Short mmCIF file of C-alpha atoms in Angstrom, two decimals:
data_model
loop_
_atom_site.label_atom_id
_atom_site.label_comp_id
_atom_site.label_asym_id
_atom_site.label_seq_id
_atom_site.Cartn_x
_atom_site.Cartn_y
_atom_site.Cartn_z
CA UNK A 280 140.67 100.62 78.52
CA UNK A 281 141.24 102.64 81.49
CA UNK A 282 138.80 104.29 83.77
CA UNK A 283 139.79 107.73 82.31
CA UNK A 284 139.43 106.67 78.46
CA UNK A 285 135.82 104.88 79.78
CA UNK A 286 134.84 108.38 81.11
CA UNK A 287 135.87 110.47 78.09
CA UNK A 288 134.43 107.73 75.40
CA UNK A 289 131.23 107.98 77.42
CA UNK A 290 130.88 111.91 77.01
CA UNK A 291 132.29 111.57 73.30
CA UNK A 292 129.44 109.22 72.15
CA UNK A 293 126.80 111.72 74.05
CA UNK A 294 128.04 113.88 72.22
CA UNK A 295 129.03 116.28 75.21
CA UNK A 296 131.54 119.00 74.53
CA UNK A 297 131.73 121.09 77.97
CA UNK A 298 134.34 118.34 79.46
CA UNK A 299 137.90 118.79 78.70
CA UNK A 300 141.32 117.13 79.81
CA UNK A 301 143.29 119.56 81.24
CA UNK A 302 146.48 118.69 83.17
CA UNK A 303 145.47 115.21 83.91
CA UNK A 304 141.94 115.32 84.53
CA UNK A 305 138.10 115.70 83.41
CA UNK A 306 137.54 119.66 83.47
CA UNK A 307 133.93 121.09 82.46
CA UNK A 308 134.81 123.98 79.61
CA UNK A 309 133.10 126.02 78.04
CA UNK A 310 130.24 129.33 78.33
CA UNK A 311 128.99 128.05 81.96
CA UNK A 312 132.61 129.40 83.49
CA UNK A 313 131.37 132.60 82.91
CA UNK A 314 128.11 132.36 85.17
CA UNK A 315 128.12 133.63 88.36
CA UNK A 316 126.90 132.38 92.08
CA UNK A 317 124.02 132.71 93.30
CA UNK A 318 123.18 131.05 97.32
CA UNK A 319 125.13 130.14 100.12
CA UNK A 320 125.67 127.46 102.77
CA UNK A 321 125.67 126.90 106.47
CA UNK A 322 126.81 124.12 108.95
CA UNK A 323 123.95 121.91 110.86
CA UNK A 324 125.13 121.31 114.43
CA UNK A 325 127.73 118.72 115.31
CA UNK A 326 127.38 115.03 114.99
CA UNK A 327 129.66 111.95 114.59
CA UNK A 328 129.26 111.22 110.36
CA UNK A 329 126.90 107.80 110.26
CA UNK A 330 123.80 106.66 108.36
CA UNK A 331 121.06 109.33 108.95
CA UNK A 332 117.96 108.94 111.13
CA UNK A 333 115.13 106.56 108.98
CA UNK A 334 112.80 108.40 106.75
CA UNK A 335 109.30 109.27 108.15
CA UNK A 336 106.73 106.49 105.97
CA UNK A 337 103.83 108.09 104.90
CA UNK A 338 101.24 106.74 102.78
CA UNK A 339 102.28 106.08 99.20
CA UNK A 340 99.50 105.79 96.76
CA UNK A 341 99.79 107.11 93.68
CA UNK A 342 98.53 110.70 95.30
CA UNK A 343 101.40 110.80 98.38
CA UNK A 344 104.09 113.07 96.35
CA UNK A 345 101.30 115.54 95.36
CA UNK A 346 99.93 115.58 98.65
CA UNK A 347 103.05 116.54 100.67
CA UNK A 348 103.64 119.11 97.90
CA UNK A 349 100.56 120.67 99.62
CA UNK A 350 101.53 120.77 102.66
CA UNK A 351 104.58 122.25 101.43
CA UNK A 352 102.68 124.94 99.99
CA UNK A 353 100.77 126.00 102.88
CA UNK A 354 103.72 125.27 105.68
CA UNK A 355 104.21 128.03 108.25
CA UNK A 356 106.63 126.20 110.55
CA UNK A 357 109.34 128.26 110.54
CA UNK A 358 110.10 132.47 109.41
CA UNK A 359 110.99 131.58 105.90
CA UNK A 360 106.88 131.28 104.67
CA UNK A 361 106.87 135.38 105.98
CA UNK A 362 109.17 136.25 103.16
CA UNK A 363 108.99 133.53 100.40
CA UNK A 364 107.15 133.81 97.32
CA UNK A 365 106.47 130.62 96.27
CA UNK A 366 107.92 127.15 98.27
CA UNK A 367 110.22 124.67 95.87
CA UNK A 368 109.04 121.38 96.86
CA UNK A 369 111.04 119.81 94.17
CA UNK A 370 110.53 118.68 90.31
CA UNK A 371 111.42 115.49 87.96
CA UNK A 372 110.62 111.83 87.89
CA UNK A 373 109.08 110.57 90.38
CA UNK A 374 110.43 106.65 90.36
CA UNK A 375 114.21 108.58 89.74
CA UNK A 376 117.08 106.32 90.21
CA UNK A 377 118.80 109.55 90.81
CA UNK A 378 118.27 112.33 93.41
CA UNK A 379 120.08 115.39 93.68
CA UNK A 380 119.42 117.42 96.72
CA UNK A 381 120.94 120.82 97.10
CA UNK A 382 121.25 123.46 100.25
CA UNK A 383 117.60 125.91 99.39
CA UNK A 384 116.23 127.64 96.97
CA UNK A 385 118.05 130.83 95.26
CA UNK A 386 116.05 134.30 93.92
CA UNK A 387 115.15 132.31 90.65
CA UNK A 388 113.98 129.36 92.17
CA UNK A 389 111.84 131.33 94.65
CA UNK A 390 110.05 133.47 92.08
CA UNK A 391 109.39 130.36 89.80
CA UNK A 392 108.99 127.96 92.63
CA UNK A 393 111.11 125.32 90.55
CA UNK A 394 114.65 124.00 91.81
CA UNK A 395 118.25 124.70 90.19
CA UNK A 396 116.29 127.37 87.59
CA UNK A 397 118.97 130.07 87.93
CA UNK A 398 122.61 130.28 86.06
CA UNK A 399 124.02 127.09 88.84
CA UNK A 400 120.78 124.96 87.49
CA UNK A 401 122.17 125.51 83.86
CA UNK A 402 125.68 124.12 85.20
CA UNK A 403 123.87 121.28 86.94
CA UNK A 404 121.64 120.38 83.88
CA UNK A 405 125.02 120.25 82.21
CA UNK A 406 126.27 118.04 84.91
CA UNK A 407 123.31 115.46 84.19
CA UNK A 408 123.48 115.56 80.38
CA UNK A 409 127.29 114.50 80.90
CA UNK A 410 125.52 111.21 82.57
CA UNK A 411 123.24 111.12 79.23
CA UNK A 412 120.15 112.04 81.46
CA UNK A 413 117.61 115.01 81.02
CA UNK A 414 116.45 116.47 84.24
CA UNK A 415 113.22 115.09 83.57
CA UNK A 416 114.86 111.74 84.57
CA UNK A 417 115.88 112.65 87.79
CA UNK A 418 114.08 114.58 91.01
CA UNK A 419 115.67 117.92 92.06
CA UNK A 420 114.95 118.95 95.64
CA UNK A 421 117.09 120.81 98.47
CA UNK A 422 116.80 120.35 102.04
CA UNK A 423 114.57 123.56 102.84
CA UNK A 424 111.82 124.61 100.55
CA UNK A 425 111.64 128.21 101.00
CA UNK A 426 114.48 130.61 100.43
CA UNK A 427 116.37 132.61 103.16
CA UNK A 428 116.26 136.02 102.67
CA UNK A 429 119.12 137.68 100.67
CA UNK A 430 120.23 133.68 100.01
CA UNK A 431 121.59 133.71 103.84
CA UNK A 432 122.85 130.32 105.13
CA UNK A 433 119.82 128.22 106.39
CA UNK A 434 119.42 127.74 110.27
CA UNK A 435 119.69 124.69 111.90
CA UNK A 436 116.27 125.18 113.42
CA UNK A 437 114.96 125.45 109.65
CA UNK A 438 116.57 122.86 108.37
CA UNK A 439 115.10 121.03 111.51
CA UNK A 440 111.44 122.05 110.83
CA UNK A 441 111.70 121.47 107.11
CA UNK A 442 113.53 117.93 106.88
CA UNK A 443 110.05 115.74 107.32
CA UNK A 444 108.93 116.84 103.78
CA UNK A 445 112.38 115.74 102.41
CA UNK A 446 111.98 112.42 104.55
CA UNK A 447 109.10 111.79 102.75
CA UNK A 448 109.97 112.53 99.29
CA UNK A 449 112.98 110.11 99.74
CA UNK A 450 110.81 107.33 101.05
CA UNK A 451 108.41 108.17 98.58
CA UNK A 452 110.87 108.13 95.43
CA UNK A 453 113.17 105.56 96.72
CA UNK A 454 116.01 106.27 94.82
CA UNK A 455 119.09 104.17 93.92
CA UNK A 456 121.47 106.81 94.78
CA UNK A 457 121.44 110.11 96.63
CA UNK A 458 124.17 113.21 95.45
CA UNK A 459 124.07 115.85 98.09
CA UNK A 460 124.98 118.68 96.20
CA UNK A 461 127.21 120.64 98.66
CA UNK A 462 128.19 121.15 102.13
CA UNK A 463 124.81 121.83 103.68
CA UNK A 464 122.97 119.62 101.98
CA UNK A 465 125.92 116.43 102.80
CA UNK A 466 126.09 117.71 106.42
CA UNK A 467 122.36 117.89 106.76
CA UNK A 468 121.65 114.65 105.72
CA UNK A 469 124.70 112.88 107.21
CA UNK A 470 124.54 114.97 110.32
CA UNK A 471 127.95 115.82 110.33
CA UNK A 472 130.18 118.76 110.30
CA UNK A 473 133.12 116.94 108.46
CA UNK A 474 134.50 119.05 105.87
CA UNK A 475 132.85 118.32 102.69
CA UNK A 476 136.61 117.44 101.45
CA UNK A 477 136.83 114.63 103.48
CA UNK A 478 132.75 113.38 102.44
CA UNK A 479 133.91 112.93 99.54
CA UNK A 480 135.55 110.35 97.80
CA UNK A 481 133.72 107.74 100.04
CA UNK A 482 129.99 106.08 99.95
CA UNK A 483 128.27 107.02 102.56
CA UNK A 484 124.18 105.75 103.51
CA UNK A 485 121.33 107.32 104.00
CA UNK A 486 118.82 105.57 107.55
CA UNK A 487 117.88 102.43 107.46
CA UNK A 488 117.14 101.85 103.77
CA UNK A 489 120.67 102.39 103.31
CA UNK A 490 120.23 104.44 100.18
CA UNK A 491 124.02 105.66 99.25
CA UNK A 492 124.86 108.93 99.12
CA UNK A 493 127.59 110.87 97.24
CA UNK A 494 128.46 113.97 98.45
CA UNK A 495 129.97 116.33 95.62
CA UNK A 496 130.68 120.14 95.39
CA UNK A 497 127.27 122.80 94.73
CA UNK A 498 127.19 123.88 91.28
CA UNK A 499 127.43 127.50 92.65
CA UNK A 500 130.67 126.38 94.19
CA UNK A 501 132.18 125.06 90.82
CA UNK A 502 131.22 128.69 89.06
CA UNK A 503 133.62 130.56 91.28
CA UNK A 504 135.92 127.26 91.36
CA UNK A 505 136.13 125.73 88.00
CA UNK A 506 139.15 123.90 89.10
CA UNK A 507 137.17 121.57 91.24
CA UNK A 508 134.88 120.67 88.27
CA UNK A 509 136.97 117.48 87.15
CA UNK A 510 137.02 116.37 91.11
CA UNK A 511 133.13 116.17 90.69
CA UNK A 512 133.21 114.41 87.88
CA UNK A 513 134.57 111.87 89.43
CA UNK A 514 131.92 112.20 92.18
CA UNK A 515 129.11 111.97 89.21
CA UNK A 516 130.98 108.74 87.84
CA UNK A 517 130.99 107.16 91.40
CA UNK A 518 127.60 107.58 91.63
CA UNK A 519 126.71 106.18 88.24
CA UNK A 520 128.52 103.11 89.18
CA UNK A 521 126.34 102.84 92.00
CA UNK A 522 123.54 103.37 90.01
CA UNK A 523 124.60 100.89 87.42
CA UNK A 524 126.19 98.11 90.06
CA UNK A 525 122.52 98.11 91.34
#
């Protein structure tokens, strides 16, 4: 059995109908084609692509994730806390094997303070039940945790200010993989400005605890370009080897 006949007997036996073979490939189908974008992304400044600077290690009793959740809450280092209405530190399980890290939060997310909540989070749920997971089995988080006004591209100096409280939360959570969901969020973290096209397809590793990282398209992205859907497939079935080699 191929990898391809692996793939679609996995989805057949969870009983997932949304992904379709279509000229060759995995394609999502179905009602979420119809959604449309919400959010946008920006480009960090220029570095050579390499493992990303070592997680800040803050004290992990059982207390640490809801304590930097405070601080979250309260943060005023940067504009964004001027116009947010609620910060979206993250959400999910917090011994994940998986995290999924996106760009910032969108209208929805900012009104409900959750992650991935609007019509892109309904694709991305989708995404995760294809890898017969709930999102209560993973941790959702983006790189900032306020949202830019009118869903602007982040800043660098944001992104700057607010990646401590994602250092923690992945030294906190230790995952066994890391999908950056989308340019900014696989530039930010690799501190790169490579193309996502060419971070893809590859394992990269995240500071010295060498966490890898799979860089795959935004949700948002795959509503306006369903054609790239099957390409991150593949991107979720990398990472589940990863998951599962470890």
């Amino acid at each position: 059995m191929n990898r391809r006949e692996r793939q679609r007997g996995l989805l057949r036996k969870m009983g997932v109908d949304v992904w379709t073979l279509r000229g060759g490939g995995v394609e999502v189908a179905g009602a979420e084609q119809a959604v449309q974008v919400e959010g946008g992304e920006s480009t960090p400044p220029e570095a050579p692509v390499g493992d990303a600077a070592q997680p800040a290690q803050p004290d992990e009793s059982p207390q640490s994730l809801a304590r930097v959740e405070q601080a979250v809450s309260v943060c005023r280092k940067c504009e964004l806390h001027q116009t947010r209405t609620n910060t979206v530190f993250g959400c999910g399980d917090p011994e994940a094997n998986w995290l999924f890290i996106g760009e910032a939060p969108g209208h929805n997310e900012d009104l409900q303070g959750q992650p991935f909540v609007g019509r892109a989070g309904k694709l991305l749920d989708m995404m995760i039940a294809a890898l017969g997971m709930k999102r209560e089995q993973v941790f959702i988080a983006n790189v900032l945790k306020c949202r830019p006004p009118d869903n602007r591209d982040p800043l660098p100096g944001e992104i700057e200010q607010c990646e401590p409280y994602l250092h923690q939360q992945l030294a906190l959570i230790k995952p066994k993989v890391i999908v950056a969901l989308g340019r900014v969020s696989a530039q930010s973290l690799l501190k790169t400005t490579t193309p996502l096209g060419k971070l893809r397809n590859q394992t990269h590793h995240y500071g010295n605890q060498k966490i890898p990282l799979i860089a795959t398209y935004h949700p948002a992205y795959l509503l306006r370009s369903p054609g790239q859907k099957a390409a991150a497939w593949e991107d979720l079935w990398q990472a589940r080897e990863i998951v599962e080699g470890l």
